[in-house]
Amino acid sequence: DAGVTQSPTHLIKTRGQQVTLRCSPKSGHDTVSWYQQALGQGPQFIFQYYEEEERQRGNFPDRFSGHQFPNYSSELNVNALLLGDSALYLCASSWERDRGRYDSPLHFGNGTRLTVT
Amino acid sequence: KNQVEQSPQSLIILEGKNCTLQCNYTVSPFSNLRWYKQDTGRGPVSLTIMTFSENTKSNGRYTATLDADTKQSSLHITASQLSDSASYICVVSGDSNYQLIWGAGTKLIIKP
């Protein structure tokens, strides 16, 4: 049973560039959420995708955008990179029909470490 | 303002000892509280999930407690092992499972 997989594992970009991160959800999951985790901090919610649409969004600028494909995989795009975008980007997947269940945990990938220089 | 605060920020203990991590929250409405373990450079892994009606929940050597009246939770680790070295993050859910308020975590280091 494949868990959540993210690629690449590490990435180095320069300021102003654009980056695309990828996520394949756990088998059977149809909802994908993206988080940004700065060093020493808890994850910050970026947005969530379900049925190929952005359903919820955290307090992130429009430079952060995403996409979900028919196979439920997802991409996170960040334009005009800033030094402050350096972080671990985590993808979490879940099953929509578990949404109302309090005991349904999110399943996380191991993240993409993005360094902006 | 919805907030989750954890203490201590970091903790070093010897292998085999017990420890307790604290979490205070001001999230309202409250749905559930979760503890996650995050190894360095890895994604968080769920340890326990509790609703307001649950006072305690165990997962092996990990025992979480919840006092919904005082809005406090603790995570107790018994007979610590080197593999317990990680960050432990308290997460509180508001009125839906996906409105999660994350604490900054407690970094636990187990020394041999």
PDB file of C-alpha atoms in Angstrom:
ATOM      1  CA  ASP A   1       0.000   0.000   0.000  1.00  0.00           C
ATOM      2  CA  ALA A   2       1.850   3.069  -1.272  1.00  0.00           C
ATOM      3  CA  GLY A   3       1.870   6.011   1.082  1.00  0.00           C
ATOM      4  CA  VAL A   4       2.054   9.662   0.103  1.00  0.00           C
ATOM      5  CA  THR A   5       4.989  10.310  -2.203  1.00  0.00           C
ATOM      6  CA  GLN A   6       6.486  13.689  -2.996  1.00  0.00           C
ATOM      7  CA  SER A   7       9.051  14.796  -5.528  1.00  0.00           C
ATOM      8  CA  PRO A   8      11.649  16.053  -5.654  1.00  0.00           C
ATOM      9  CA  THR A   9      13.021  15.535  -2.141  1.00  0.00           C
ATOM     10  CA  HIS A  10      15.323  18.545  -2.346  1.00  0.00           C
ATOM     11  CA  LEU A  11      15.403  21.583  -4.577  1.00  0.00           C
ATOM     12  CA  ILE A  12      17.548  24.702  -4.810  1.00  0.00           C
ATOM     13  CA  LYS A  13      16.257  27.759  -6.670  1.00  0.00           C
ATOM     14  CA  THR A  14      17.231  31.407  -6.932  1.00  0.00           C
ATOM     15  CA  ARG A  15      15.065  34.391  -6.108  1.00  0.00           C
ATOM     16  CA  GLY A  16      12.536  35.238  -8.790  1.00  0.00           C
ATOM     17  CA  GLN A  17      12.398  31.749 -10.231  1.00  0.00           C
ATOM     18  CA  GLN A  18       9.378  29.497 -10.347  1.00  0.00           C
ATOM     19  CA  VAL A  19       9.081  26.013  -8.864  1.00  0.00           C
ATOM     20  CA  THR A  20       6.709  23.056  -9.188  1.00  0.00           C
ATOM     21  CA  LEU A  21       6.408  20.409  -6.492  1.00  0.00           C
ATOM     22  CA  ARG A  22       4.545  17.151  -6.971  1.00  0.00           C
ATOM     23  CA  CYS A  23       2.524  14.851  -4.759  1.00  0.00           C
ATOM     24  CA  SER A  24       0.907  11.458  -5.222  1.00  0.00           C
ATOM     25  CA  PRO A  25      -1.652  10.711  -2.525  1.00  0.00           C
ATOM     26  CA  LYS A  26      -1.939   7.502  -0.564  1.00  0.00           C
ATOM     27  CA  SER A  27      -3.736   4.811  -2.509  1.00  0.00           C
ATOM     28  CA  GLY A  28      -7.503   5.351  -2.289  1.00  0.00           C
ATOM     29  CA  HIS A  29      -7.268   8.965  -1.109  1.00  0.00           C
ATOM     30  CA  ASP A  30      -8.909  11.694  -3.170  1.00  0.00           C
ATOM     31  CA  THR A  31      -8.119  14.885  -1.239  1.00  0.00           C
ATOM     32  CA  VAL A  32      -4.740  16.598  -1.121  1.00  0.00           C
ATOM     33  CA  SER A  33      -3.611  19.372   1.211  1.00  0.00           C
ATOM     34  CA  TRP A  34      -0.365  21.326   1.016  1.00  0.00           C
ATOM     35  CA  TYR A  35       1.559  22.748   3.956  1.00  0.00           C
ATOM     36  CA  GLN A  36       4.633  24.945   4.341  1.00  0.00           C
ATOM     37  CA  GLN A  37       6.866  24.239   7.324  1.00  0.00           C
ATOM     38  CA  ALA A  38       9.615  26.696   8.195  1.00  0.00           C
ATOM     39  CA  LEU A  39      12.510  25.455  10.288  1.00  0.00           C
ATOM     40  CA  GLY A  40      11.475  25.024  13.927  1.00  0.00           C
ATOM     41  CA  GLN A  41       7.831  25.799  13.230  1.00  0.00           C
ATOM     42  CA  GLY A  42       4.657  23.803  12.817  1.00  0.00           C
ATOM     43  CA  PRO A  43       3.195  23.325   9.330  1.00  0.00           C
ATOM     44  CA  GLN A  44       1.158  26.208   7.876  1.00  0.00           C
ATOM     45  CA  PHE A  45      -1.835  25.285   5.704  1.00  0.00           C
ATOM     46  CA  ILE A  46      -1.530  26.523   2.099  1.00  0.00           C
ATOM     47  CA  PHE A  47      -4.559  24.999   0.369  1.00  0.00           C
ATOM     48  CA  GLN A  48      -6.573  21.851  -0.201  1.00  0.00           C
ATOM     49  CA  TYR A  49      -7.709  20.239  -3.442  1.00  0.00           C
ATOM     50  CA  TYR A  50     -10.671  17.983  -4.027  1.00  0.00           C
ATOM     51  CA  GLU A  51     -12.295  17.031  -7.332  1.00  0.00           C
ATOM     52  CA  GLU A  52      -9.609  19.014  -9.142  1.00  0.00           C
ATOM     53  CA  GLU A  53     -10.639  22.260  -7.470  1.00  0.00           C
ATOM     54  CA  GLU A  54      -9.147  24.356  -4.693  1.00  0.00           C
ATOM     55  CA  ARG A  55     -11.565  23.985  -1.808  1.00  0.00           C
ATOM     56  CA  GLN A  56      -9.864  25.787   1.058  1.00  0.00           C
ATOM     57  CA  ARG A  57      -6.977  28.212   1.221  1.00  0.00           C
ATOM     58  CA  GLY A  58      -4.777  29.459   3.998  1.00  0.00           C
ATOM     59  CA  ASN A  59      -3.160  32.868   4.314  1.00  0.00           C
ATOM     60  CA  PHE A  60      -0.776  32.592   1.360  1.00  0.00           C
ATOM     61  CA  PRO A  61      -0.384  35.011  -1.578  1.00  0.00           C
ATOM     62  CA  ASP A  62      -1.469  34.270  -5.131  1.00  0.00           C
ATOM     63  CA  ARG A  63       2.125  33.379  -5.981  1.00  0.00           C
ATOM     64  CA  PHE A  64       1.188  29.999  -4.526  1.00  0.00           C
ATOM     65  CA  SER A  65      -1.068  28.034  -6.832  1.00  0.00           C
ATOM     66  CA  GLY A  66      -1.907  24.418  -7.340  1.00  0.00           C
ATOM     67  CA  HIS A  67      -3.548  21.827  -9.422  1.00  0.00           C
ATOM     68  CA  GLN A  68      -5.113  18.425  -8.936  1.00  0.00           C
ATOM     69  CA  PHE A  69      -5.248  15.870 -11.722  1.00  0.00           C
ATOM     70  CA  PRO A  70      -7.943  13.274 -12.463  1.00  0.00           C
ATOM     71  CA  ASN A  71      -5.780  10.600 -10.816  1.00  0.00           C
ATOM     72  CA  TYR A  72      -5.848  12.729  -7.601  1.00  0.00           C
ATOM     73  CA  SER A  73      -2.166  13.631  -7.772  1.00  0.00           C
ATOM     74  CA  SER A  74      -1.370  17.277  -7.208  1.00  0.00           C
ATOM     75  CA  GLU A  75       1.143  19.991  -7.959  1.00  0.00           C
ATOM     76  CA  LEU A  76       2.119  23.055  -5.976  1.00  0.00           C
ATOM     77  CA  ASN A  77       3.494  25.977  -7.972  1.00  0.00           C
ATOM     78  CA  VAL A  78       5.275  28.942  -6.484  1.00  0.00           C
ATOM     79  CA  ASN A  79       6.115  31.934  -8.689  1.00  0.00           C
ATOM     80  CA  ALA A  80       8.576  34.776  -8.108  1.00  0.00           C
ATOM     81  CA  LEU A  81      10.369  32.936  -5.349  1.00  0.00           C
ATOM     82  CA  LEU A  82      11.467  34.877  -2.276  1.00  0.00           C
ATOM     83  CA  LEU A  83      14.127  33.932   0.256  1.00  0.00           C
ATOM     84  CA  GLY A  84      11.314  33.490   2.787  1.00  0.00           C
ATOM     85  CA  ASP A  85       9.820  30.704   0.693  1.00  0.00           C
ATOM     86  CA  SER A  86      12.650  28.427   1.826  1.00  0.00           C
ATOM     87  CA  ALA A  87      10.936  25.677   3.789  1.00  0.00           C
ATOM     88  CA  LEU A  88       9.836  22.057   3.877  1.00  0.00           C
ATOM     89  CA  TYR A  89       6.711  21.661   1.757  1.00  0.00           C
ATOM     90  CA  LEU A  90       4.475  18.859   2.929  1.00  0.00           C
ATOM     91  CA  CYS A  91       1.663  17.143   1.115  1.00  0.00           C
ATOM     92  CA  ALA A  92      -1.070  15.371   3.070  1.00  0.00           C
ATOM     93  CA  SER A  93      -3.776  13.171   1.659  1.00  0.00           C
ATOM     94  CA  SER A  94      -7.115  12.011   2.989  1.00  0.00           C
ATOM     95  CA  TRP A  95     -10.360  10.424   1.910  1.00  0.00           C
ATOM     96  CA  GLU A  96     -13.282  12.792   1.375  1.00  0.00           C
ATOM     97  CA  ARG A  97     -15.771  10.351   2.855  1.00  0.00           C
ATOM     98  CA  ASP A  98     -13.758  10.444   6.108  1.00  0.00           C
ATOM     99  CA  ARG A  99     -14.078  14.220   6.290  1.00  0.00           C
ATOM    100  CA  GLY A 100     -16.684  14.206   9.045  1.00  0.00           C
ATOM    101  CA  ARG A 101     -14.885  11.545  11.076  1.00  0.00           C
ATOM    102  CA  TYR A 102     -12.992  13.048  13.944  1.00  0.00           C
ATOM    103  CA  ASP A 103     -10.635  10.073  14.120  1.00  0.00           C
ATOM    104  CA  SER A 104      -9.434  10.332  10.530  1.00  0.00           C
ATOM    105  CA  PRO A 105      -5.776  11.337  10.498  1.00  0.00           C
ATOM    106  CA  LEU A 106      -4.013  13.086   7.676  1.00  0.00           C
ATOM    107  CA  HIS A 107      -1.324  11.034   5.949  1.00  0.00           C
ATOM    108  CA  PHE A 108       1.778  13.040   5.148  1.00  0.00           C
ATOM    109  CA  GLY A 109       4.560  12.581   2.663  1.00  0.00           C
ATOM    110  CA  ASN A 110       8.148  13.252   3.655  1.00  0.00           C
ATOM    111  CA  GLY A 111       8.158  16.614   1.985  1.00  0.00           C
ATOM    112  CA  THR A 112      10.218  18.617  -0.470  1.00  0.00           C
ATOM    113  CA  ARG A 113      12.967  20.730   1.045  1.00  0.00           C
ATOM    114  CA  LEU A 114      13.060  23.975  -0.986  1.00  0.00           C
ATOM    115  CA  THR A 115      16.015  26.308  -0.592  1.00  0.00           C
ATOM    116  CA  VAL A 116      15.856  29.737  -2.236  1.00  0.00           C
ATOM    117  CA  THR A 117      19.182  31.544  -2.618  1.00  0.00           C
TER     118      THR A 117
ATOM    119  CA  LYS B   1      -7.434  34.244  18.160  1.00  0.00           C
ATOM    120  CA  ASN B   2      -7.098  30.487  17.629  1.00  0.00           C
ATOM    121  CA  GLN B   3      -3.734  29.406  18.992  1.00  0.00           C
ATOM    122  CA  VAL B   4      -1.894  26.292  20.099  1.00  0.00           C
ATOM    123  CA  GLU B   5       1.080  26.710  22.406  1.00  0.00           C
ATOM    124  CA  GLN B   6       3.465  23.947  23.343  1.00  0.00           C
ATOM    125  CA  SER B   7       6.015  23.624  26.086  1.00  0.00           C
ATOM    126  CA  PRO B   8       8.820  23.104  26.533  1.00  0.00           C
ATOM    127  CA  GLN B   9      10.275  24.226  23.216  1.00  0.00           C
ATOM    128  CA  SER B  10      12.943  21.549  23.561  1.00  0.00           C
ATOM    129  CA  LEU B  11      13.767  18.786  25.992  1.00  0.00           C
ATOM    130  CA  ILE B  12      16.738  16.475  26.518  1.00  0.00           C
ATOM    131  CA  ILE B  13      16.350  13.309  28.585  1.00  0.00           C
ATOM    132  CA  LEU B  14      18.258  10.092  29.099  1.00  0.00           C
ATOM    133  CA  GLU B  15      17.194   6.872  27.427  1.00  0.00           C
ATOM    134  CA  GLY B  16      14.793   4.908  29.603  1.00  0.00           C
ATOM    135  CA  LYS B  17      13.391   7.957  31.388  1.00  0.00           C
ATOM    136  CA  ASN B  18       9.816   9.219  31.132  1.00  0.00           C
ATOM    137  CA  CYS B  19       8.788  12.678  29.994  1.00  0.00           C
ATOM    138  CA  THR B  20       5.668  14.795  29.561  1.00  0.00           C
ATOM    139  CA  LEU B  21       5.038  17.387  26.878  1.00  0.00           C
ATOM    140  CA  GLN B  22       2.409  20.096  27.280  1.00  0.00           C
ATOM    141  CA  CYS B  23      -0.089  21.709  24.917  1.00  0.00           C
ATOM    142  CA  ASN B  24      -2.435  24.618  25.674  1.00  0.00           C
ATOM    143  CA  TYR B  25      -4.978  25.807  23.143  1.00  0.00           C
ATOM    144  CA  THR B  26      -7.488  28.573  22.653  1.00  0.00           C
ATOM    145  CA  VAL B  27      -9.241  27.123  19.592  1.00  0.00           C
ATOM    146  CA  SER B  28     -13.000  27.527  19.470  1.00  0.00           C
ATOM    147  CA  PRO B  29     -15.119  25.732  18.503  1.00  0.00           C
ATOM    148  CA  PHE B  30     -13.226  22.574  19.373  1.00  0.00           C
ATOM    149  CA  SER B  31     -13.545  19.319  17.459  1.00  0.00           C
ATOM    150  CA  ASN B  32     -10.530  17.213  18.315  1.00  0.00           C
ATOM    151  CA  LEU B  33      -6.902  17.319  19.391  1.00  0.00           C
ATOM    152  CA  ARG B  34      -4.106  15.357  17.745  1.00  0.00           C
ATOM    153  CA  TRP B  35      -0.529  14.621  18.562  1.00  0.00           C
ATOM    154  CA  TYR B  36       1.897  14.035  15.712  1.00  0.00           C
ATOM    155  CA  LYS B  37       5.485  12.807  15.777  1.00  0.00           C
ATOM    156  CA  GLN B  38       7.826  14.277  13.188  1.00  0.00           C
ATOM    157  CA  ASP B  39      11.294  12.871  12.633  1.00  0.00           C
ATOM    158  CA  THR B  40      13.834  15.320  11.219  1.00  0.00           C
ATOM    159  CA  GLY B  41      13.288  15.828   7.490  1.00  0.00           C
ATOM    160  CA  ARG B  42      10.204  13.602   7.421  1.00  0.00           C
ATOM    161  CA  GLY B  43       6.475  14.191   7.379  1.00  0.00           C
ATOM    162  CA  PRO B  44       4.418  14.104  10.587  1.00  0.00           C
ATOM    163  CA  VAL B  45       2.931  10.786  11.682  1.00  0.00           C
ATOM    164  CA  SER B  46      -0.263  10.639  13.732  1.00  0.00           C
ATOM    165  CA  LEU B  47       0.090   9.310  17.301  1.00  0.00           C
ATOM    166  CA  THR B  48      -3.311   9.981  18.882  1.00  0.00           C
ATOM    167  CA  ILE B  49      -6.588  11.778  18.170  1.00  0.00           C
ATOM    168  CA  MET B  50      -9.048  12.729  20.947  1.00  0.00           C
ATOM    169  CA  THR B  51     -12.397  14.491  21.076  1.00  0.00           C
ATOM    170  CA  PHE B  52     -13.622  16.624  23.980  1.00  0.00           C
ATOM    171  CA  SER B  53     -15.298  13.581  25.539  1.00  0.00           C
ATOM    172  CA  GLU B  54     -12.063  11.591  25.771  1.00  0.00           C
ATOM    173  CA  ASN B  55      -9.726  12.131  28.723  1.00  0.00           C
ATOM    174  CA  THR B  56      -6.936   9.807  27.722  1.00  0.00           C
ATOM    175  CA  LYS B  57      -5.739   7.761  24.799  1.00  0.00           C
ATOM    176  CA  SER B  58      -2.730   5.503  24.498  1.00  0.00           C
ATOM    177  CA  ASN B  59      -0.603   4.323  21.604  1.00  0.00           C
ATOM    178  CA  GLY B  60       2.062   1.977  22.908  1.00  0.00           C
ATOM    179  CA  ARG B  61       4.423   3.953  25.131  1.00  0.00           C
ATOM    180  CA  TYR B  62       2.656   7.205  24.250  1.00  0.00           C
ATOM    181  CA  THR B  63      -0.287   8.371  26.391  1.00  0.00           C
ATOM    182  CA  ALA B  64      -2.154  11.576  25.631  1.00  0.00           C
ATOM    183  CA  THR B  65      -4.484  13.292  28.079  1.00  0.00           C
ATOM    184  CA  LEU B  66      -7.030  16.003  27.430  1.00  0.00           C
ATOM    185  CA  ASP B  67      -8.774  18.429  29.771  1.00  0.00           C
ATOM    186  CA  ALA B  68     -11.325  20.227  27.612  1.00  0.00           C
ATOM    187  CA  ASP B  69     -12.347  22.486  30.491  1.00  0.00           C
ATOM    188  CA  THR B  70      -8.891  23.982  30.943  1.00  0.00           C
ATOM    189  CA  LYS B  71      -8.016  23.476  27.268  1.00  0.00           C
ATOM    190  CA  GLN B  72      -4.871  21.587  28.063  1.00  0.00           C
ATOM    191  CA  SER B  73      -3.369  18.382  26.762  1.00  0.00           C
ATOM    192  CA  SER B  74      -0.260  16.430  27.582  1.00  0.00           C
ATOM    193  CA  LEU B  75       1.705  13.682  25.895  1.00  0.00           C
ATOM    194  CA  HIS B  76       3.481  11.295  28.230  1.00  0.00           C
ATOM    195  CA  ILE B  77       6.255   9.076  26.901  1.00  0.00           C
ATOM    196  CA  THR B  78       7.202   6.087  29.007  1.00  0.00           C
ATOM    197  CA  ALA B  79      10.578   4.364  29.040  1.00  0.00           C
ATOM    198  CA  SER B  80      11.985   6.556  26.275  1.00  0.00           C
ATOM    199  CA  GLN B  81      14.013   5.069  23.443  1.00  0.00           C
ATOM    200  CA  LEU B  82      16.564   6.675  21.130  1.00  0.00           C
ATOM    201  CA  SER B  83      14.010   6.425  18.323  1.00  0.00           C
ATOM    202  CA  ASP B  84      11.711   8.752  20.249  1.00  0.00           C
ATOM    203  CA  SER B  85      14.028  11.639  19.344  1.00  0.00           C
ATOM    204  CA  ALA B  86      11.785  13.826  17.182  1.00  0.00           C
ATOM    205  CA  SER B  87       9.517  16.845  17.238  1.00  0.00           C
ATOM    206  CA  TYR B  88       6.100  16.314  18.788  1.00  0.00           C
ATOM    207  CA  ILE B  89       3.395  18.567  17.452  1.00  0.00           C
ATOM    208  CA  CYS B  90       0.001  19.274  19.009  1.00  0.00           C
ATOM    209  CA  VAL B  91      -2.755  20.020  16.503  1.00  0.00           C
ATOM    210  CA  VAL B  92      -6.255  21.222  17.324  1.00  0.00           C
ATOM    211  CA  SER B  93      -9.155  20.943  14.935  1.00  0.00           C
ATOM    212  CA  GLY B  94     -11.895  23.532  14.871  1.00  0.00           C
ATOM    213  CA  ASP B  95     -15.273  22.884  13.323  1.00  0.00           C
ATOM    214  CA  SER B  96     -13.979  20.686  10.547  1.00  0.00           C
ATOM    215  CA  ASN B  97     -11.204  18.170  10.333  1.00  0.00           C
ATOM    216  CA  TYR B  98      -9.347  20.358   7.881  1.00  0.00           C
ATOM    217  CA  GLN B  99      -9.286  23.590   9.868  1.00  0.00           C
ATOM    218  CA  LEU B 100      -6.249  22.487  11.816  1.00  0.00           C
ATOM    219  CA  ILE B 101      -4.334  24.796  14.129  1.00  0.00           C
ATOM    220  CA  TRP B 102      -0.776  23.568  14.562  1.00  0.00           C
ATOM    221  CA  GLY B 103       1.551  24.163  17.468  1.00  0.00           C
ATOM    222  CA  ALA B 104       5.238  24.860  16.877  1.00  0.00           C
ATOM    223  CA  GLY B 105       6.203  21.518  18.409  1.00  0.00           C
ATOM    224  CA  THR B 106       8.495  20.297  21.169  1.00  0.00           C
ATOM    225  CA  LYS B 107      11.870  19.001  20.044  1.00  0.00           C
ATOM    226  CA  LEU B 108      12.725  15.943  22.115  1.00  0.00           C
ATOM    227  CA  ILE B 109      16.249  14.536  22.233  1.00  0.00           C
ATOM    228  CA  ILE B 110      16.918  11.191  23.862  1.00  0.00           C
ATOM    229  CA  LYS B 111      20.523  10.645  24.938  1.00  0.00           C
ATOM    230  CA  PRO B 112      22.031   7.201  25.553  1.00  0.00           C
TER     231      PRO B 112
END
